[in-house]
Short mmCIF file of C-alpha atoms and ligand atoms in Angstrom, two decimals:
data_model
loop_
_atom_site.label_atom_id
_atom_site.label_comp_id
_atom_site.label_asym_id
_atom_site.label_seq_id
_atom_site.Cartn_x
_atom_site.Cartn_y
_atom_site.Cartn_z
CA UNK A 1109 151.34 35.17 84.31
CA UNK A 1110 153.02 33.54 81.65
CA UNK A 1111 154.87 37.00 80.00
CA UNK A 1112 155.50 37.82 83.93
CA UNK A 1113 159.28 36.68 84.86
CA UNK A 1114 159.44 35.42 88.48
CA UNK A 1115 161.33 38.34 89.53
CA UNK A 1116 158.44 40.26 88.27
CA UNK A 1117 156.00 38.23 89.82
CA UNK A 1118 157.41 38.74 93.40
CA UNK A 1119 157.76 42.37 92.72
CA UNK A 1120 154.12 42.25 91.85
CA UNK A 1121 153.16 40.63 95.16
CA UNK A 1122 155.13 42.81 97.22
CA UNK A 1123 152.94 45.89 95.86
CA UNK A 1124 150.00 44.07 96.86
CA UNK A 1125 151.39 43.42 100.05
CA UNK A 1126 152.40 47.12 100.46
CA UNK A 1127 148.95 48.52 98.91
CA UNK A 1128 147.24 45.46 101.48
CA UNK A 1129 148.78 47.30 104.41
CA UNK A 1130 148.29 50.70 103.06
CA UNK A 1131 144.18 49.55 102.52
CA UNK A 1132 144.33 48.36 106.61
CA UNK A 1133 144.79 51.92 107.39
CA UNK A 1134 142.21 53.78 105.16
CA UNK A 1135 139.82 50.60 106.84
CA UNK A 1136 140.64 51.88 109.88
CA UNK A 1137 139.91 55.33 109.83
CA UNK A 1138 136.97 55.13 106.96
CA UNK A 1139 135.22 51.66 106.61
CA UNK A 1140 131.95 53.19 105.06
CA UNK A 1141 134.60 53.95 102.04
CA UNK A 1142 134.65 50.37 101.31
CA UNK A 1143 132.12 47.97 99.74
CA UNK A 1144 133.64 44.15 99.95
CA UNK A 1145 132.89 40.66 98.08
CA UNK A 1146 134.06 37.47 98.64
CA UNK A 1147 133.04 33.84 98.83
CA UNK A 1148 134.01 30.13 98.48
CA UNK A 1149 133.32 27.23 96.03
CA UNK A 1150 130.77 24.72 98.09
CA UNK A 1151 132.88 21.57 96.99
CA UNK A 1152 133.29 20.54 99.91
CA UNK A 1153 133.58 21.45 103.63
CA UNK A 1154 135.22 24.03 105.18
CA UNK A 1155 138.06 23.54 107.34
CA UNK A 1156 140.60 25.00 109.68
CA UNK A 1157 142.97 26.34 106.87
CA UNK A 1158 139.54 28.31 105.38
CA UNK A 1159 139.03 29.69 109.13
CA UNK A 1160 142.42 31.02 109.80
CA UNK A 1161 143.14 32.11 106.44
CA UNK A 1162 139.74 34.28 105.51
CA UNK A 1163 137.06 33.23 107.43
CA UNK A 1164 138.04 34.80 110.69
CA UNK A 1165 139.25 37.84 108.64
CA UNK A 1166 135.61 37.94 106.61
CA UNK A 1167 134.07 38.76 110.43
CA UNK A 1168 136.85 41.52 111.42
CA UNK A 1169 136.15 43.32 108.45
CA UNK A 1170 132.33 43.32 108.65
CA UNK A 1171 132.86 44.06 112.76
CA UNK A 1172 134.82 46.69 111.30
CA UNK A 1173 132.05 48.18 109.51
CA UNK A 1174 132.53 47.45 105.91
CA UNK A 1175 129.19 46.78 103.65
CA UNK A 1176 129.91 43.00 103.37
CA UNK A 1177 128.74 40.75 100.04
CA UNK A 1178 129.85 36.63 100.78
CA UNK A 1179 129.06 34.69 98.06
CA UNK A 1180 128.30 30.88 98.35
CA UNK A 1181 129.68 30.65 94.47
CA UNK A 1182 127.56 27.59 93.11
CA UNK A 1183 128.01 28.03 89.66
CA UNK A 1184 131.76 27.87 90.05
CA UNK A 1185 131.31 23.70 91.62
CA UNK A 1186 130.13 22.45 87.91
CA UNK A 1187 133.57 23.92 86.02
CA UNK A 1188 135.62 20.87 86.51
CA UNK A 1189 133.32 17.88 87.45
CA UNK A 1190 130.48 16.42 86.15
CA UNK A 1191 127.82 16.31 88.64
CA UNK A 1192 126.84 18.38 91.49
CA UNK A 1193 127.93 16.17 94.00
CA UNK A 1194 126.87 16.08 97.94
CA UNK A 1195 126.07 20.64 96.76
CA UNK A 1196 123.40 21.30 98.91
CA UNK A 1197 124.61 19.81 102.04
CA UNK A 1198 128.13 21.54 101.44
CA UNK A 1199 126.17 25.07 100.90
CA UNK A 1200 124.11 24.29 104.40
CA UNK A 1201 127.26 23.43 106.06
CA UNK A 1202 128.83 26.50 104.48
CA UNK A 1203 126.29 28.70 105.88
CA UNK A 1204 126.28 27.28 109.11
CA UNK A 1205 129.92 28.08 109.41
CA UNK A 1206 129.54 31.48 107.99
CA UNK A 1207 127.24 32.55 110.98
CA UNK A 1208 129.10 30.41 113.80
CA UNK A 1209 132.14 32.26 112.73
CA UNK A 1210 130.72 35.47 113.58
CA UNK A 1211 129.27 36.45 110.34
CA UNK A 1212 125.94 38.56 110.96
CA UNK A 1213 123.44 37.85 107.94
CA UNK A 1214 121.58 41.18 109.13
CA UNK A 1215 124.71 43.23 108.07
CA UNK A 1216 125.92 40.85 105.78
CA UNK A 1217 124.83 39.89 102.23
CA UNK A 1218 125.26 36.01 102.03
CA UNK A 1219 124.28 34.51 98.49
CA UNK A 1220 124.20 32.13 95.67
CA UNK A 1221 125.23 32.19 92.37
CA UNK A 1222 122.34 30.58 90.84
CA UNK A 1223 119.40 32.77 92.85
CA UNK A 1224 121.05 35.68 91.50
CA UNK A 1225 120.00 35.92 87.16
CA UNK A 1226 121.18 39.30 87.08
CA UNK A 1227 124.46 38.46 87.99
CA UNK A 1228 124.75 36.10 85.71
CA UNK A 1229 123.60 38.01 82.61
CA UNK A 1230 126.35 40.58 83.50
CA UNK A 1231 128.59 37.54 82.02
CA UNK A 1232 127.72 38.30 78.63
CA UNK A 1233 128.46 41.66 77.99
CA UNK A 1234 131.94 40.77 80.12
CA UNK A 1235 132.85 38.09 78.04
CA UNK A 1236 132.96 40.42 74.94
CA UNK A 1237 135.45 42.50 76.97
CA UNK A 1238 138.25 39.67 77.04
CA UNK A 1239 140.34 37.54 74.87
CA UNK A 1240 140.66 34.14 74.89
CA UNK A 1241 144.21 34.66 75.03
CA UNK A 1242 143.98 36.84 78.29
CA UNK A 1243 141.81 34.13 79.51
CA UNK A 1244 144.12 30.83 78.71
CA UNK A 1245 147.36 32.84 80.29
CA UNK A 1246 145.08 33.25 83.48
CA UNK A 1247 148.17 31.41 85.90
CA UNK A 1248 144.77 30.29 88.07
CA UNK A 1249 142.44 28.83 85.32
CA UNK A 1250 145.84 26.97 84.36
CA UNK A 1251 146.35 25.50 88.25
CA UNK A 1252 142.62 24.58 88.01
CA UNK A 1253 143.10 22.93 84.45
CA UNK A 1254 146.23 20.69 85.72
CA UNK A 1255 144.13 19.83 88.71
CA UNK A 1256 141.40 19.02 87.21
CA UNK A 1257 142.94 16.27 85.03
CA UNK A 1258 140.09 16.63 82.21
CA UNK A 1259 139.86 18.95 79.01
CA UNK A 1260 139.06 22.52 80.19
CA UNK A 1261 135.38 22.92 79.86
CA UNK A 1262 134.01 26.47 78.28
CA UNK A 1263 133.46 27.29 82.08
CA UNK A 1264 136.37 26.83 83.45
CA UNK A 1265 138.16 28.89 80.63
CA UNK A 1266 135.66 32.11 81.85
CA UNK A 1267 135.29 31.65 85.20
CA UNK A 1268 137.49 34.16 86.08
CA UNK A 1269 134.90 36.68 83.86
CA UNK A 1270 132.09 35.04 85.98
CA UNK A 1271 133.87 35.89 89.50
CA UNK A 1272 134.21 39.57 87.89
CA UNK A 1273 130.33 39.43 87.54
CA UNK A 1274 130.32 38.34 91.47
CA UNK A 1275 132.57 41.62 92.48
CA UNK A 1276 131.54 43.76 90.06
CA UNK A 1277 127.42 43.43 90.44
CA UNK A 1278 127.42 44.53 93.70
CA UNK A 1279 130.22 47.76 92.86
CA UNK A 1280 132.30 45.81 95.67
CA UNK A 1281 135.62 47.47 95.91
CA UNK A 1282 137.57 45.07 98.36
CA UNK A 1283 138.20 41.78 97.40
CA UNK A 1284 140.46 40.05 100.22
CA UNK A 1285 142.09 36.80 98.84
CA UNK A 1286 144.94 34.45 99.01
CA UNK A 1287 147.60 34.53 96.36
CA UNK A 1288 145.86 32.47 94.15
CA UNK A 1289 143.07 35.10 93.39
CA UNK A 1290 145.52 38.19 92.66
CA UNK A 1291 145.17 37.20 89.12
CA UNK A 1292 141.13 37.46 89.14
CA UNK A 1293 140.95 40.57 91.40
CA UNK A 1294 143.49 42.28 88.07
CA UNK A 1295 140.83 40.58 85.17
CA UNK A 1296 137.96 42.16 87.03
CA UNK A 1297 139.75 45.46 87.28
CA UNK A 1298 140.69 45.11 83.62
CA UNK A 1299 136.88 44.39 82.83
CA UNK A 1300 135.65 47.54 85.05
CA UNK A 1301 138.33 49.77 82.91
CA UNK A 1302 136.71 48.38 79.14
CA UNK A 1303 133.20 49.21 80.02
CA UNK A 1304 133.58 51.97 80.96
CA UNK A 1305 135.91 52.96 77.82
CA UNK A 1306 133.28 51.31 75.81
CA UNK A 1307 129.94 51.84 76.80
CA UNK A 1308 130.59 55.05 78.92
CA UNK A 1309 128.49 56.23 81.99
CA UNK A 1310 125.44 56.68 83.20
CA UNK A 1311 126.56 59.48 85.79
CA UNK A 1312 129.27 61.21 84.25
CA UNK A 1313 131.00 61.90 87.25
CA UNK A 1314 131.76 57.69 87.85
CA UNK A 1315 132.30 54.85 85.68
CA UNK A 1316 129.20 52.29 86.14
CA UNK A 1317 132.20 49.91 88.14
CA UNK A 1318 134.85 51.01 90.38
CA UNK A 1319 138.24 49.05 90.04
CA UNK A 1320 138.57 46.60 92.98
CA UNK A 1321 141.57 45.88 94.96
CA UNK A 1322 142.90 43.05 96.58
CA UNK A 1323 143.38 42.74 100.30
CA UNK A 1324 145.84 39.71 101.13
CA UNK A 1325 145.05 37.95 103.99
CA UNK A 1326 147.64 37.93 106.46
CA UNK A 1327 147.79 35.29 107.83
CA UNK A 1328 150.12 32.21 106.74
CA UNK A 1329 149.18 29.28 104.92
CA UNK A 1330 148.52 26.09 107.03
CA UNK A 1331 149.30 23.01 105.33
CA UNK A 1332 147.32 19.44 105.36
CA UNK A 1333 148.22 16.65 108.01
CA UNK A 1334 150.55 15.04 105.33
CA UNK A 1335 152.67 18.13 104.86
CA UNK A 1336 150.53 18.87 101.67
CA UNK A 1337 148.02 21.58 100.35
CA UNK A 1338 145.15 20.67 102.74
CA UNK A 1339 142.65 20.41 100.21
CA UNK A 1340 139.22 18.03 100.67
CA UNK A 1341 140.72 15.65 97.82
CA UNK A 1342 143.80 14.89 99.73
CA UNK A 1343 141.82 13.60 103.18
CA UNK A 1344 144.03 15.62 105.05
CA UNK A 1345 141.93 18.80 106.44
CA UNK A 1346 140.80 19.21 109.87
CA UNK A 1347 136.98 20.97 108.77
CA UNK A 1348 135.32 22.59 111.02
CA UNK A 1349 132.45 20.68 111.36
CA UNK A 1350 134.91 17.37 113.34
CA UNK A 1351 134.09 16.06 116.05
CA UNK A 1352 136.57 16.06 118.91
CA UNK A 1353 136.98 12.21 118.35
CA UNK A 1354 137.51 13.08 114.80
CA UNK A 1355 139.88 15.46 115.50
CA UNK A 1356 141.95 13.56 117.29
CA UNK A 1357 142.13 10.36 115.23
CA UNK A 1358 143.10 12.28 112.18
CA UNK A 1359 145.72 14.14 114.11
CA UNK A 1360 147.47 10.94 115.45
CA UNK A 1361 147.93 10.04 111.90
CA UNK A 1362 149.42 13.39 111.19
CA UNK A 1363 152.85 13.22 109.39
CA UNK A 1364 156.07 14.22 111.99
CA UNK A 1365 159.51 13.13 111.72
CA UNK A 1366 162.24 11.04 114.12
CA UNK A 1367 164.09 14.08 115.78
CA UNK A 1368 162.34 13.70 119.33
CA UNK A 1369 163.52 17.24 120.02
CA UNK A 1370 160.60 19.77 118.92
CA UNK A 1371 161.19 23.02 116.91
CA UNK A 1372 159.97 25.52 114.82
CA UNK A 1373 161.42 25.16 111.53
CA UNK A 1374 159.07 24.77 108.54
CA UNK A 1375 161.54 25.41 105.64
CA UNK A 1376 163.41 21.63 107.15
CA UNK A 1377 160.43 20.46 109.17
CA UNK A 1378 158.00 21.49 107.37
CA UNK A 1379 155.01 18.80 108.64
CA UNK A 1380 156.21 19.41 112.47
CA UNK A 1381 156.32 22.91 112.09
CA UNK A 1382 153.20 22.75 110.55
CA UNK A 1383 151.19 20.91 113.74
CA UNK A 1384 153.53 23.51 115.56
CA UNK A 1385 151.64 26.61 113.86
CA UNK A 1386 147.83 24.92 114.16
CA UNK A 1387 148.82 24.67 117.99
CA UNK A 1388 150.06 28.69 117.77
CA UNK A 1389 147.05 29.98 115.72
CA UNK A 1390 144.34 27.79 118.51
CA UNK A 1391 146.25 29.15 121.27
CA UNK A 1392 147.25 32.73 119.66
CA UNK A 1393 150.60 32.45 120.60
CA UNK A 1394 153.70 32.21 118.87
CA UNK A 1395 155.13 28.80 117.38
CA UNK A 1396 158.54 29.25 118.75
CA UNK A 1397 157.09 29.32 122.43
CA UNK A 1398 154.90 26.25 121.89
CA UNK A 1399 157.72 24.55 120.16
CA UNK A 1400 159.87 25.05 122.83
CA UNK A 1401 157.18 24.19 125.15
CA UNK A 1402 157.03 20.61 123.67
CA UNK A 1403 160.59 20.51 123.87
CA UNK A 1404 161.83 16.79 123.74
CA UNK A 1405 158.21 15.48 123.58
CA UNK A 1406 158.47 13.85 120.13
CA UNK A 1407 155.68 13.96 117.67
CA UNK A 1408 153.32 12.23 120.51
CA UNK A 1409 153.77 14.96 122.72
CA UNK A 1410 153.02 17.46 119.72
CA UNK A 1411 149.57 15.77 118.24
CA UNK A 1412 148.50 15.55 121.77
CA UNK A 1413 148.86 19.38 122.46
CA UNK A 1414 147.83 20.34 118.79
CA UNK A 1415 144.78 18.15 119.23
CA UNK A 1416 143.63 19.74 122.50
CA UNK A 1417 144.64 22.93 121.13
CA UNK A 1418 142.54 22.22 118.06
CA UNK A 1419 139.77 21.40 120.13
CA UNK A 1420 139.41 23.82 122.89
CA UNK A 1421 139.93 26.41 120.08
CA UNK A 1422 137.03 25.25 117.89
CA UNK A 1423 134.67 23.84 120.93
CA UNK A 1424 131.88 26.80 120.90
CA UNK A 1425 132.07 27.23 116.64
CA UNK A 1426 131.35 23.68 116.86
CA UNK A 1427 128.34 23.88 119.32
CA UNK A 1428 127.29 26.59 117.24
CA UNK A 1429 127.19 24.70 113.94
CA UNK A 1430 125.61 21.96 115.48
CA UNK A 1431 122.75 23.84 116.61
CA UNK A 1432 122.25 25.45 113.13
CA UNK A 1433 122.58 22.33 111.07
CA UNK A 1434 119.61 21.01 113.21
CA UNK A 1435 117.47 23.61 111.78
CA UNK A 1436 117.91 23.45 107.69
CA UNK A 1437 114.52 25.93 107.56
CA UNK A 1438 116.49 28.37 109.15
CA UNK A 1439 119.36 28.12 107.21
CA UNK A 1440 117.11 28.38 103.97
CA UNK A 1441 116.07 31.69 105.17
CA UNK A 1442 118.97 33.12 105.78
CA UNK A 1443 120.11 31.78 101.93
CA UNK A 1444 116.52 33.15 100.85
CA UNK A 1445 116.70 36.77 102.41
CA UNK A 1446 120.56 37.20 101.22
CA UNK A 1447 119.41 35.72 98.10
CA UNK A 1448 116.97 38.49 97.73
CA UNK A 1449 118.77 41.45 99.00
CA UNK A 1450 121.56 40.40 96.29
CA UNK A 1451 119.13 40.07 93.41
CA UNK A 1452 118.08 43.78 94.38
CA UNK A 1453 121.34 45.32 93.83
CA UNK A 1454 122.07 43.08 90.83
CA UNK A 1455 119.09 44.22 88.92
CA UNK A 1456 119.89 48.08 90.02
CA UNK A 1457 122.91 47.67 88.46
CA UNK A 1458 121.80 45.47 85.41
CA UNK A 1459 119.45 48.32 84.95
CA UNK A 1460 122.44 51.20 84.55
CA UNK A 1461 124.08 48.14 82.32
CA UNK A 1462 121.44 48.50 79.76
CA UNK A 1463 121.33 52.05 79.61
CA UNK A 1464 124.81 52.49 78.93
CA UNK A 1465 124.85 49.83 76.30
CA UNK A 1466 121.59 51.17 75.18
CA UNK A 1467 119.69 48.34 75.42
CA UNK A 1468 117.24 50.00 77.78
CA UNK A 1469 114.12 49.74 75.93
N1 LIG B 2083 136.98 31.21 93.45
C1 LIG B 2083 136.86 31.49 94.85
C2 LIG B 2083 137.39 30.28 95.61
O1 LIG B 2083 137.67 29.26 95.03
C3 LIG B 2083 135.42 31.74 95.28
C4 LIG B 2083 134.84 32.97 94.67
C5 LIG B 2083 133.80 33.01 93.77
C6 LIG B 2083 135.28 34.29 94.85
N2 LIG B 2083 133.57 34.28 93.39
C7 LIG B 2083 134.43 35.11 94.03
C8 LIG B 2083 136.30 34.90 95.61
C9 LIG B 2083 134.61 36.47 93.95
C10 LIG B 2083 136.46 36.28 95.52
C11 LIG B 2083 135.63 37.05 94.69
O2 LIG B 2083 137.55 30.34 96.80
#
């Protein structure tokens, strides 16, 4: 945040990081005590970097046992673009990933934005609960501006009120994100805190919204093929939905360097290091030992162990997709019965809205 000095700022993550760990244990020994939202922006496809760094954690936590809300957050494609682009097919192939991953649309809630209006009417009374100020200092909305390369629509200024509606709705109070969403996770507890100081309760015993927390994923961040964010707009992601062929093409065009002699090393090889850790996280090993298992094999020896690594790993998900992309009527359902169950609790919760604001007529 812009008052926030850098030393700040990494204090500020390390309590996260601390409270994450602390939150691991209470999931452990009590995962009925927990109520969880998350979700992704259907832009575009996901892809290995989504998998390692939530996807696959999204499933442990629901095997775990925690009440699971996974939002498919269409409202939040239109902020920065103009259109709607390829959105349907990306929320199909979205879905399809969602369940091949291991996510179980019995126990888990999987939605849309736009099926959802009493979500979305929970934006208004936020918005009155923020400043504009609060909102233009939000270090994410200002990534997402620079990004974006246009004037910052009225949308993309609130979003971060909007994603509050998405946690808050359902009373989730586990949010597990990257970095990039710590700032969110802290509006939406600030939001929680002003209603209730406002408006007041309808139990007495419990503020209408509990204050979520963050849960940092723990696993590192895997950069693109060209040493980059992997991000759709760069080219450079492996999704999930490749084929083998694919796979392999786009590795052998995969950025290395000209020290034949293979190591693990990403603060000075940062791109080998990279394929190095793909390789590790297919395999589950560590990078060092498939570094030094490459050894002198040059960046040809690398792409040709990442690529098998890549897709051995990712063989069965695949199969899996495949088989539910071929049956779109399916997929609706599972969109149309998570779009229902959501719309339940959203108007429950709507409903306790009104009464405390007194607009329950
Ligand atoms: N903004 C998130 C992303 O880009 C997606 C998202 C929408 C989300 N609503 C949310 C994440 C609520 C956590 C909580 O990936």
């Amino acid at each position: 945040m812009e008052s926030e000095s850098a030393p700040e700022a990494e204090k500020s993550l390390q309590r996260s990081e601390e409270r994450s760990r602390e939150i691991e244990a209470e999931i452990a020994s009590d995962p009925a005590g927990f109520r969880l939202l998350t979700g992704d922006r259907p832009t575009g496809r996901l892809h290995i970097g989504h998998y390692f760094g939530s996807l696959q954690n999204r499933v442990r936590l629901q095997n775990a046992g925690i009440k699971t809300f996974l939002i498919v957050a269409d409202y939040q494609v239109i902020y920065d673009r103009d259109g709607v682009g390829e959105l349907k097919d990306n929320v199909y192939n979205m879905v399809a990933d969602y369940l091949a991953a291991g996510i179980d649309p019995e126990r888990t809630v999987i939605f849309t934005h736009s099926a959802v209006t009493a979500l979305n009417q929970l934006m208004l009374p936020f918005l009155a609960l923020v400043t504009d100020a609060e909102l233009r200092r939000n270090p994410t909305v200002k990534d997402e501006l620079a990004a974006s390369n246009r004037p910052m629509s009225g949308l993309m200024l609130t979003f971060p009120v909007h994603q509050a509606a998405d946690i808050l709705f359902c009373k989730a109070n586990l949010v597990p994100v990257g970095k990039d969403q710590l700032p969110h996770v802290e509006q939406t507890r600030v939001i929680a805190r002003r209603f209730d100081e406002r408006y007041g309760r309808v139990d007495p015993a419990h503020p209408i919204f509990p204050e979520p927390e963050s849960l940092l994923s723990r696993s590192g961040t895997i950069l693109g093929l060209d040493g980059n964010k992997m991000s759709k707009s760069r080219g450079n992601t492996i999704e999930l939905g490749m084929t083998a062929d694919e796979t392999a093409r786009l590795l052998k065009r995969a950025v290395t360097d000209s020290d034949r002699h293979i190591t693990y090393d990403p603060v000075n090889r940062p791109e080998v290091s990279n394929l190095v850790n793909i390789a590790a996280m297919c395999l589950e090993r560590v990078p060092e030992d498939v570094a030094e298992e490459i050894g002198d094999g040059g960046g040809g020896g690398l792409k040709k162990l990442a690529t098998a690594a890549v897709n051995d790993h990712f063989a069965a998900h695949r199969a899996r997709r495949a088989e539910l992309m071929a049956d779109p009527g399916a997929l609706r359902d599972v969109l149309r019965a998570g779009n229902e169950r959501a719309n339940a609790v959203a108007e429950t919760t709507l409903a306790e809205v009104r009464q405390a604001m007194s607009m329950d007529y």
